[in-house]
Coordinates of C-alpha atoms in Angstrom, one line a residue:
X1 CA -36.0 -93.2 -174.3
X2 CA -35.9 -93.7 -178.1
X3 CA -35.9 -89.9 -178.9
X4 CA -32.9 -89.4 -176.6
X5 CA -30.9 -92.1 -178.4
X6 CA -31.7 -90.6 -181.8
X7 CA -30.7 -87.1 -180.6
X8 CA -27.4 -88.4 -179.2
X9 CA -26.0 -88.4 -182.8
X10 CA -25.7 -84.6 -182.4
X11 CA -23.5 -85.0 -179.4
X12 CA -20.0 -85.9 -180.6
X13 CA -17.8 -87.3 -177.9
X14 CA -14.1 -86.6 -177.5
X15 CA -12.0 -88.8 -179.8
X16 CA -15.0 -89.8 -182.0
X17 CA -13.8 -89.4 -185.6
X18 CA -16.8 -90.9 -187.3
X19 CA -18.4 -88.7 -190.1
X20 CA -22.1 -88.6 -189.9
X21 CA -24.3 -87.9 -192.9
X22 CA -26.6 -84.9 -193.2
X23 CA -29.6 -87.3 -193.1
X24 CA -28.5 -88.7 -189.8
X25 CA -28.0 -85.2 -188.4
X26 CA -31.4 -84.1 -189.6
X27 CA -33.0 -87.1 -187.9
X28 CA -31.2 -86.1 -184.7
X29 CA -32.4 -82.5 -184.9
X30 CA -36.0 -83.8 -185.5
X31 CA -35.7 -86.0 -182.4
X32 CA -34.4 -83.1 -180.4
X33 CA -37.3 -81.0 -181.6
X34 CA -39.8 -83.6 -180.5
X35 CA -38.2 -83.7 -177.0
X36 CA -38.5 -79.9 -176.8
X37 CA -42.1 -80.0 -177.8
X38 CA -42.7 -82.6 -175.1
X39 CA -41.2 -80.3 -172.5
X40 CA -43.2 -77.2 -173.6
X41 CA -46.5 -79.0 -173.7
X42 CA -46.0 -81.1 -170.5
X43 CA -43.6 -79.2 -168.2
X44 CA -44.8 -80.8 -164.9
X45 CA -44.8 -84.5 -165.7
X46 CA -42.4 -87.0 -163.9
X47 CA -39.5 -87.0 -166.4
X48 CA -39.4 -83.2 -167.0
X49 CA -36.2 -82.9 -164.9
X50 CA -34.5 -85.6 -166.9
X51 CA -35.4 -83.8 -170.2
X52 CA -33.9 -80.6 -168.8
X53 CA -30.8 -82.4 -167.9
X54 CA -30.6 -83.9 -171.4
X55 CA -31.4 -80.6 -173.3
X56 CA -29.2 -78.1 -171.5
X57 CA -25.8 -79.2 -173.0
X58 CA -27.3 -78.7 -176.5
X59 CA -27.5 -74.9 -175.8
X60 CA -23.7 -75.0 -176.4
X61 CA -23.8 -77.1 -179.5
X62 CA -21.7 -76.1 -182.5
X63 CA -24.7 -76.1 -184.9
X64 CA -26.7 -72.9 -184.6
X65 CA -30.0 -74.6 -185.5
X66 CA -29.7 -76.9 -182.5
X67 CA -28.9 -74.1 -180.1
X68 CA -31.9 -72.1 -181.5
X69 CA -34.3 -75.0 -181.0
X70 CA -33.3 -75.5 -177.3
X71 CA -33.3 -71.8 -176.6
X72 CA -36.8 -71.4 -178.1
X73 CA -38.0 -74.3 -176.0
X74 CA -36.6 -72.8 -172.8
X75 CA -38.1 -69.4 -173.7
X76 CA -41.6 -70.9 -174.0
X77 CA -41.2 -72.8 -170.8
X78 CA -40.2 -69.6 -168.9
X79 CA -43.3 -67.8 -170.2
X80 CA -45.7 -70.6 -169.4
X81 CA -44.3 -71.8 -166.1
X82 CA -46.8 -70.9 -163.3
X83 CA -45.0 -72.6 -160.4
X84 CA -41.4 -71.7 -161.0
X85 CA -40.1 -75.2 -160.4
X86 CA -39.1 -76.2 -163.9
X87 CA -37.6 -72.7 -164.4
X88 CA -35.4 -73.2 -161.3
X89 CA -34.3 -76.6 -162.6
X90 CA -33.3 -75.1 -166.0
X91 CA -31.4 -72.2 -164.4
X92 CA -29.5 -74.5 -162.1
X93 CA -28.5 -76.7 -165.1
X94 CA -27.3 -73.7 -167.1
X95 CA -25.3 -72.5 -164.1
X96 CA -23.6 -76.0 -163.9
X97 CA -23.0 -76.0 -167.7
X98 CA -21.3 -72.5 -167.6
X99 CA -19.2 -73.3 -164.6
X100 CA -18.1 -76.7 -165.9
X101 CA -17.0 -75.3 -169.2
X102 CA -15.1 -72.3 -167.6
X103 CA -17.4 -69.7 -169.2
X104 CA -16.3 -70.7 -172.7
X105 CA -19.8 -71.2 -174.0
X106 CA -21.9 -69.8 -176.8
X107 CA -23.9 -66.7 -176.2
X108 CA -27.3 -68.5 -176.3
X109 CA -26.5 -70.1 -173.0
X110 CA -26.6 -66.8 -171.2
X111 CA -29.0 -64.8 -173.5
X112 CA -31.8 -67.3 -172.9
X113 CA -31.9 -66.1 -169.3
X114 CA -33.1 -62.7 -170.6
X115 CA -36.5 -64.2 -171.2
X116 CA -37.1 -65.1 -167.6
X117 CA -40.3 -63.7 -166.1
X118 CA -38.7 -62.1 -163.1
X119 CA -39.5 -58.5 -163.9
X120 CA -43.2 -58.8 -165.1
X121 CA -44.5 -61.5 -162.8
X122 CA -47.9 -60.6 -161.2
X123 CA -48.9 -63.2 -158.7
X124 CA -52.2 -61.5 -157.7
X125 CA -53.4 -61.4 -161.2
X126 CA -52.6 -65.1 -161.7
X127 CA -54.5 -65.9 -158.5
X128 CA -57.6 -64.1 -159.8
X129 CA -57.4 -65.8 -163.2
X130 CA -57.1 -69.2 -161.5
X131 CA -60.2 -68.7 -159.4
X132 CA -62.2 -67.2 -162.2
X133 CA -61.3 -70.2 -164.5
X134 CA -63.1 -72.6 -162.1
X135 CA -66.5 -70.9 -162.7
X136 CA -68.1 -72.8 -165.6
X137 CA -71.7 -71.6 -165.3
X138 CA -73.1 -68.2 -164.7
X139 CA -75.5 -67.4 -161.9
X140 CA -78.5 -67.2 -164.3
X141 CA -77.7 -70.7 -165.8
X142 CA -77.5 -72.2 -162.3
X143 CA -80.9 -70.8 -161.3
X144 CA -82.5 -72.2 -164.4
X145 CA -80.9 -75.6 -164.2
X146 CA -81.2 -76.4 -160.5
X147 CA -84.0 -76.9 -158.0
X148 CA -84.3 -75.0 -154.7
X149 CA -82.5 -77.8 -152.8
X150 CA -79.8 -78.1 -155.4
X151 CA -79.2 -74.3 -155.4
X152 CA -78.8 -74.4 -151.6
X153 CA -76.4 -77.3 -151.7
X154 CA -74.5 -75.6 -154.6
X155 CA -74.1 -72.4 -152.7
X156 CA -72.5 -74.2 -149.7
X157 CA -70.2 -76.1 -152.1
X158 CA -69.2 -72.8 -153.8
X159 CA -68.3 -71.3 -150.4
X160 CA -66.2 -74.3 -149.5
X161 CA -64.5 -74.5 -152.9
X162 CA -63.7 -70.8 -152.7
X163 CA -62.0 -71.2 -149.4
X164 CA -60.0 -74.1 -150.7
X165 CA -59.0 -72.3 -153.8
X166 CA -57.9 -69.2 -151.8
X167 CA -55.8 -71.5 -149.6
X168 CA -54.3 -73.2 -152.6
X169 CA -53.6 -69.9 -154.3
X170 CA -51.8 -68.5 -151.2
X171 CA -49.7 -71.7 -151.0
X172 CA -48.9 -71.4 -154.7
X173 CA -48.0 -67.8 -154.3
X174 CA -45.6 -68.4 -151.5
X175 CA -44.0 -71.4 -153.3
X176 CA -43.6 -69.5 -156.5
X177 CA -42.1 -66.5 -154.7
X178 CA -39.6 -68.8 -153.1
X179 CA -38.7 -70.4 -156.4
X180 CA -38.3 -67.0 -158.1
X181 CA -36.1 -65.9 -155.3
X182 CA -33.9 -68.9 -155.9
X183 CA -33.9 -68.3 -159.6
X184 CA -32.7 -64.7 -159.1
X185 CA -29.9 -65.9 -156.8
X186 CA -28.6 -68.4 -159.4
X187 CA -28.9 -66.0 -162.3
X188 CA -26.9 -63.3 -160.4
X189 CA -24.4 -65.9 -159.4
X190 CA -23.8 -66.6 -163.1
X191 CA -23.6 -62.9 -164.0
X192 CA -21.2 -62.0 -161.1
X193 CA -18.9 -64.9 -161.8
X194 CA -18.6 -63.9 -165.4
X195 CA -17.7 -60.3 -164.4
X196 CA -15.1 -61.6 -161.9
X197 CA -13.5 -64.6 -163.6
X198 CA -14.2 -64.1 -167.3
X199 CA -14.4 -60.4 -168.2
X200 CA -13.0 -61.0 -171.6
X201 CA -15.2 -63.8 -172.6
X202 CA -17.7 -63.6 -175.5
X203 CA -20.7 -64.0 -173.1
X204 CA -19.9 -60.8 -171.2
X205 CA -22.2 -58.8 -173.4
X206 CA -25.2 -61.0 -172.6
X207 CA -24.3 -60.9 -168.9
X208 CA -24.2 -57.1 -168.9
X209 CA -27.5 -57.0 -170.7
X210 CA -29.0 -59.3 -168.1
X211 CA -27.7 -57.2 -165.3
X212 CA -29.2 -54.1 -166.9
X213 CA -32.6 -55.8 -167.2
X214 CA -32.8 -57.3 -163.7
X215 CA -30.9 -54.6 -161.8
X216 CA -34.0 -53.8 -159.7
X217 CA -33.7 -57.3 -158.1
X218 CA -30.1 -57.0 -157.0
X219 CA -29.4 -56.9 -153.2
X220 CA -28.5 -53.5 -151.9
X221 CA -25.3 -54.9 -150.3
X222 CA -23.8 -55.6 -153.7
X223 CA -24.5 -52.1 -155.3
X224 CA -21.3 -50.3 -154.4
X225 CA -19.1 -53.3 -155.5
X226 CA -21.0 -53.8 -158.7
X227 CA -20.7 -50.1 -159.7
X228 CA -17.0 -50.2 -159.0
X229 CA -16.5 -53.3 -161.1
X230 CA -18.5 -51.8 -164.0
X231 CA -16.5 -48.6 -163.9
X232 CA -13.3 -50.6 -164.0
X233 CA -14.5 -52.6 -167.1
X234 CA -15.3 -49.4 -168.9
X235 CA -12.0 -47.7 -168.0
X236 CA -10.1 -50.7 -169.4
X237 CA -11.3 -49.8 -172.9
X238 CA -11.8 -53.5 -174.0
X239 CA -15.7 -53.2 -174.1
X240 CA -17.6 -52.4 -177.2
X241 CA -20.1 -49.5 -177.5
X242 CA -23.1 -51.7 -176.8
X243 CA -21.5 -53.3 -173.7
X244 CA -20.6 -49.9 -172.3
X245 CA -24.2 -48.8 -172.8
X246 CA -25.4 -51.8 -170.8
X247 CA -23.0 -50.9 -168.0
X248 CA -24.4 -47.4 -167.9
X249 CA -27.9 -48.7 -168.0
X250 CA -27.2 -51.0 -165.1
X251 CA -25.7 -48.2 -163.0
X252 CA -28.6 -45.8 -163.5
X253 CA -31.2 -48.6 -162.9
X254 CA -29.5 -49.2 -159.6
X255 CA -29.3 -45.5 -158.7
X256 CA -32.9 -44.8 -159.6
X257 CA -34.2 -47.6 -157.3
X258 CA -33.0 -48.6 -153.9
X259 CA -29.5 -47.3 -154.7
X260 CA -30.7 -43.7 -154.1
X261 CA -29.6 -44.0 -150.5
X262 CA -26.0 -44.8 -151.5
X263 CA -23.4 -42.1 -151.8
X264 CA -22.2 -42.9 -155.4
X265 CA -21.1 -40.2 -157.8
X266 CA -22.4 -41.1 -161.3
X267 CA -20.6 -38.2 -163.1
X268 CA -18.2 -40.6 -164.8
X269 CA -21.1 -42.6 -166.1
X270 CA -22.7 -39.5 -167.5
X271 CA -19.4 -39.0 -169.4
X272 CA -19.4 -42.5 -170.7
X273 CA -23.0 -42.2 -171.9
X274 CA -22.3 -38.8 -173.6
X275 CA -19.3 -40.2 -175.5
X276 CA -20.9 -43.4 -176.7
X277 CA -24.0 -41.7 -178.1
X278 CA -22.1 -40.7 -181.3
X279 CA -21.4 -44.4 -182.1
X280 CA -25.0 -45.0 -182.9
X281 CA -26.2 -44.4 -186.5
X282 CA -28.8 -45.7 -189.0
X283 CA -26.6 -48.8 -189.8
X284 CA -25.7 -51.8 -187.7
X285 CA -25.8 -49.9 -184.4
X286 CA -29.3 -48.5 -184.9
X287 CA -30.8 -51.0 -182.5
X288 CA -28.6 -49.6 -179.7
X289 CA -30.7 -46.5 -179.9
X290 CA -33.3 -48.4 -177.9
X291 CA -30.8 -48.7 -175.0
X292 CA -29.9 -45.0 -175.2
X293 CA -33.6 -44.0 -175.1
X294 CA -34.2 -46.2 -172.1
X295 CA -31.2 -44.7 -170.2
X296 CA -32.2 -41.1 -171.1
X297 CA -35.7 -41.6 -169.8
X298 CA -34.1 -42.3 -166.4
X299 CA -31.3 -39.7 -166.7
X300 CA -33.2 -36.7 -168.2
X301 CA -36.7 -37.3 -166.8
X302 CA -36.7 -39.3 -163.6
X303 CA -33.3 -38.0 -162.3
X304 CA -33.7 -34.5 -163.8
X305 CA -33.4 -32.8 -160.4
X306 CA -30.0 -34.3 -159.8
X307 CA -28.5 -33.0 -163.1
X308 CA -26.8 -29.6 -163.5
X309 CA -28.1 -27.2 -166.1
X310 CA -25.0 -27.4 -168.3
X311 CA -25.1 -31.2 -168.4
X312 CA -28.8 -31.2 -169.2
X313 CA -28.3 -28.8 -172.1
X314 CA -25.3 -30.9 -173.4
X315 CA -27.4 -34.1 -173.5
X316 CA -30.4 -32.3 -175.1
X317 CA -28.1 -30.9 -177.9
X318 CA -26.4 -34.2 -178.5
X319 CA -29.8 -36.0 -178.6
X320 CA -31.0 -33.6 -181.3
X321 CA -27.8 -34.3 -183.3
X322 CA -28.3 -38.0 -182.8
X323 CA -31.8 -37.7 -184.3
X324 CA -30.3 -36.7 -187.7
X325 CA -28.2 -39.9 -187.7
X326 CA -31.0 -42.4 -187.1
X327 CA -33.9 -43.9 -189.0
X328 CA -37.3 -42.3 -188.6
X329 CA -38.3 -44.4 -185.5
X330 CA -35.1 -43.5 -183.8
X331 CA -35.5 -39.8 -184.7
X332 CA -39.1 -39.9 -183.3
X333 CA -37.8 -41.4 -180.0
X334 CA -35.0 -38.9 -179.7
X335 CA -37.3 -35.9 -180.4
X336 CA -39.8 -37.3 -178.0
X337 CA -37.3 -37.1 -175.2
X338 CA -36.3 -33.5 -176.3
X339 CA -39.9 -32.5 -176.3
X340 CA -40.5 -33.9 -172.8
X341 CA -37.4 -32.0 -171.5
X342 CA -38.9 -28.8 -172.9
X343 CA -42.3 -29.5 -171.4
X344 CA -40.9 -30.0 -167.9
X345 CA -39.6 -26.5 -168.0
X346 CA -36.0 -27.2 -167.0
X347 CA -34.4 -24.2 -168.8
X348 CA -33.7 -26.2 -172.0
X349 CA -35.8 -23.8 -174.1
X350 CA -32.7 -21.6 -174.2
X351 CA -31.5 -23.8 -177.0
X352 CA -34.3 -22.5 -179.2
X353 CA -32.7 -19.0 -179.1
X354 CA -30.3 -18.5 -182.0
X355 CA -28.5 -15.7 -180.2
X356 CA -25.1 -17.2 -179.4
X357 CA -24.1 -14.4 -177.1
X358 CA -26.2 -15.9 -174.3
X359 CA -23.7 -18.6 -173.3
X360 CA -20.1 -18.5 -172.2
X361 CA -17.6 -19.4 -174.8
X362 CA -18.0 -21.5 -177.9
X363 CA -19.8 -24.8 -178.1
X364 CA -17.4 -27.7 -178.6
X365 CA -19.2 -30.9 -179.5
X366 CA -15.9 -32.9 -179.5
X367 CA -15.3 -32.3 -175.8
X368 CA -15.6 -35.5 -173.8
X369 CA -17.0 -33.9 -170.7
X370 CA -20.6 -32.7 -171.1
X371 CA -20.3 -30.3 -168.2
X372 CA -17.8 -28.1 -170.0
X373 CA -18.8 -28.2 -173.7
X374 CA -20.7 -24.9 -173.5
X375 CA -23.9 -26.2 -175.0
X376 CA -25.8 -23.0 -173.9
X377 CA -23.8 -21.1 -176.6
X378 CA -25.4 -23.2 -179.3
X379 CA -29.0 -23.8 -180.6
X380 CA -31.0 -26.8 -181.9
X381 CA -30.1 -26.1 -185.6
X382 CA -30.9 -29.8 -186.3
X383 CA -34.7 -29.0 -186.0
X384 CA -34.5 -27.1 -189.2
X385 CA -33.2 -30.2 -191.0
X386 CA -35.7 -32.5 -189.3
X387 CA -38.6 -30.3 -190.5
X388 CA -37.6 -31.4 -194.0
X389 CA -37.5 -35.1 -193.0
X390 CA -38.9 -37.7 -195.3
X391 CA -41.3 -39.0 -192.6
X392 CA -44.3 -36.7 -191.9
X393 CA -44.4 -37.5 -188.2
X394 CA -40.8 -36.5 -187.7
X395 CA -41.5 -33.2 -189.5
X396 CA -44.6 -32.6 -187.2
X397 CA -42.7 -33.3 -184.0
X398 CA -39.7 -31.2 -185.1
X399 CA -42.0 -28.3 -186.0
X400 CA -43.7 -28.6 -182.6
X401 CA -40.4 -28.4 -180.7
X402 CA -39.1 -25.6 -182.8
X403 CA -42.2 -23.4 -182.3
X404 CA -42.2 -24.4 -178.6
X405 CA -45.8 -25.5 -179.0
X406 CA -46.1 -27.8 -176.0
X407 CA -49.7 -27.1 -175.0
X408 CA -51.3 -28.5 -178.1
X409 CA -50.1 -31.1 -180.5
X410 CA -49.8 -29.6 -184.0
X411 CA -51.4 -32.0 -186.4
X412 CA -50.3 -35.0 -184.3
X413 CA -52.9 -37.8 -183.8
X414 CA -53.8 -38.2 -180.1
X415 CA -52.9 -41.9 -180.1
X416 CA -49.4 -41.1 -181.3
X417 CA -49.0 -38.0 -179.0
X418 CA -49.6 -40.1 -175.9
X419 CA -46.7 -42.5 -176.6
X420 CA -43.3 -42.2 -174.9
X421 CA -40.0 -42.4 -176.6
X422 CA -39.6 -46.2 -176.4
X423 CA -43.2 -46.8 -177.6
X424 CA -42.6 -44.4 -180.5
X425 CA -39.4 -46.3 -181.4
X426 CA -41.4 -49.6 -181.5
X427 CA -44.5 -48.2 -183.2
X428 CA -42.6 -46.7 -186.2
X429 CA -40.1 -49.6 -186.4
X430 CA -39.4 -50.1 -190.1
X431 CA -37.9 -53.6 -189.7
X432 CA -41.3 -55.2 -190.6
X433 CA -41.2 -53.2 -193.9
X434 CA -44.4 -51.3 -192.9
X435 CA -44.5 -47.6 -193.3
X436 CA -46.6 -45.7 -190.8
X437 CA -48.7 -43.8 -191.7
X438 CA -49.5 -45.8 -194.8
X439 CA -48.8 -44.1 -198.2
X440 CA -52.0 -43.8 -200.2
X441 CA -51.9 -45.4 -203.7
X442 CA -51.7 -43.0 -206.7
X443 CA -55.0 -42.0 -208.2
X444 CA -54.6 -42.8 -211.9
X445 CA -57.8 -41.3 -213.3
X446 CA -57.4 -37.9 -211.6
X447 CA -53.8 -37.6 -212.7
X448 CA -54.8 -38.5 -216.3
X449 CA -57.4 -35.8 -216.4
X450 CA -55.0 -33.2 -214.9
X451 CA -52.4 -34.2 -217.5
X452 CA -54.9 -34.0 -220.4
X453 CA -55.9 -30.5 -219.2
X454 CA -52.3 -29.5 -219.1
X455 CA -51.7 -30.8 -222.6
X456 CA -54.8 -28.9 -224.0
X457 CA -53.8 -25.6 -222.4
X458 CA -50.3 -26.0 -223.8
X459 CA -51.7 -26.6 -227.3
X460 CA -53.9 -23.5 -227.0
X461 CA -50.9 -21.4 -226.0
X462 CA -49.0 -22.7 -229.1
X463 CA -51.9 -21.9 -231.4
X464 CA -52.0 -18.3 -230.0
X465 CA -48.2 -18.0 -230.5
X466 CA -48.6 -19.2 -234.1
X467 CA -51.2 -16.6 -234.9
X468 CA -49.1 -13.8 -233.4
X469 CA -46.1 -14.9 -235.5
X470 CA -48.0 -15.2 -238.8
X471 CA -46.1 -12.1 -240.1
X472 CA -42.9 -14.1 -240.0
X473 CA -43.1 -17.0 -242.5
X474 CA -40.2 -19.0 -241.2
X475 CA -41.3 -18.9 -237.6
X476 CA -45.0 -19.5 -238.5
X477 CA -44.2 -22.7 -240.5
X478 CA -41.9 -24.0 -237.7
X479 CA -44.6 -23.4 -235.1
X480 CA -47.3 -25.1 -237.3
X481 CA -45.2 -28.2 -237.7
X482 CA -44.5 -28.4 -234.0
X483 CA -48.2 -28.0 -233.2
X484 CA -49.2 -30.6 -235.8
X485 CA -46.7 -33.1 -234.3
X486 CA -48.0 -32.5 -230.7
X487 CA -51.7 -33.0 -231.8
X488 CA -50.9 -36.2 -233.6
X489 CA -49.0 -37.6 -230.5
X490 CA -51.9 -36.7 -228.2
X491 CA -54.4 -38.4 -230.5
X492 CA -52.3 -41.6 -230.5
X493 CA -52.2 -41.5 -226.7
X494 CA -56.0 -41.2 -226.5
X495 CA -56.5 -44.2 -228.8

């Protein structure tokens, strides 16, 4: 294929010392982009497997633009694939690439697997859409356009076509489910092999993120071993804060699903989560707040009955402290979790009492273990600061929590009040440089009238003071001169 030959200039073989010009490289990137478009638009034609075999090595190309082009192509294919066949071919090729290069690949090779439609696939909905798409004419149009004999014949054909479509849909459903099962097996093979053989590689973060996302699909037999491996990685101390959060997210995703039947003590993961929350701030790590909110929705809401009172109060206190370190969308998400904990009536409202004699001992926020930090001896002082926040929605939510007004939403729009913590984090995301709610533009005319009234009242007060000080010649002359200068300047502004 001509495009394949042109794209080969991007693939430099071992021992090749030729220097290629920028024009030749751009031509190769253009050819590669054309091949990617061909695969996205026609994923089921005869040579699609050959194209996948050709494109996959470019996921590990030295040039970032080449890797991004192939990763974007595979992402679109994963989203549009209705059979699961081409997705399975791509995942198998990625597995072969990672294994052949001993896990020393770029992060895009593993991160592209995060876009797989394993979690949100809905086969029943796709079946209904496929059947509905075949109906071109409405019942009324058919009656108007057909005779009695044609309507009778059309009715029989519709019944037969419906049976055929249902049979085809069932076959497609079984085939797709089988393909997705194979895809999951290959994906988890990649992730587990990275954890076992390359725990210090640069793709470990993407593998942990993938495990956290697809943890609900892991076989029950692997749960205990996986939790043990993740705990060992965190205890080594070589992981970064984001990677540790992914480990914690994976463990609690396992324990909140089928893993509830397992006898696993998650107390050490509570400690890891509690200690890593302070590494998140309004700078580079702000995006990690999304992971923390996702974990706390499981820990403080779904698994609330399995938490001790002291641990619950410690996480609520630390979450309110975290809200003061984040941007307004992160603060909204954190306060939303605090409000939900208060609404569920789990005894967290004791933190609204400023009397420190209720608890035992003194609150120690630097203690690593949340169970023994004596959070009950403290209060949510951070709500006072957040009620003076620059964002109006943060002020409203902080005021609502501080007044314990959980029955009615104080000045909070109903469409905002219904959102959970993650939805609030996305809704108020400032990365698009859009401030919500929108700031109204200044009203120039009204402000000008107000300023003119203020100037006139000021002049009247000066005139009054001049008349009162007329007995003192020096002061009277001074006031008259000041008044004259002010009147002249105001006239110049009006003209």
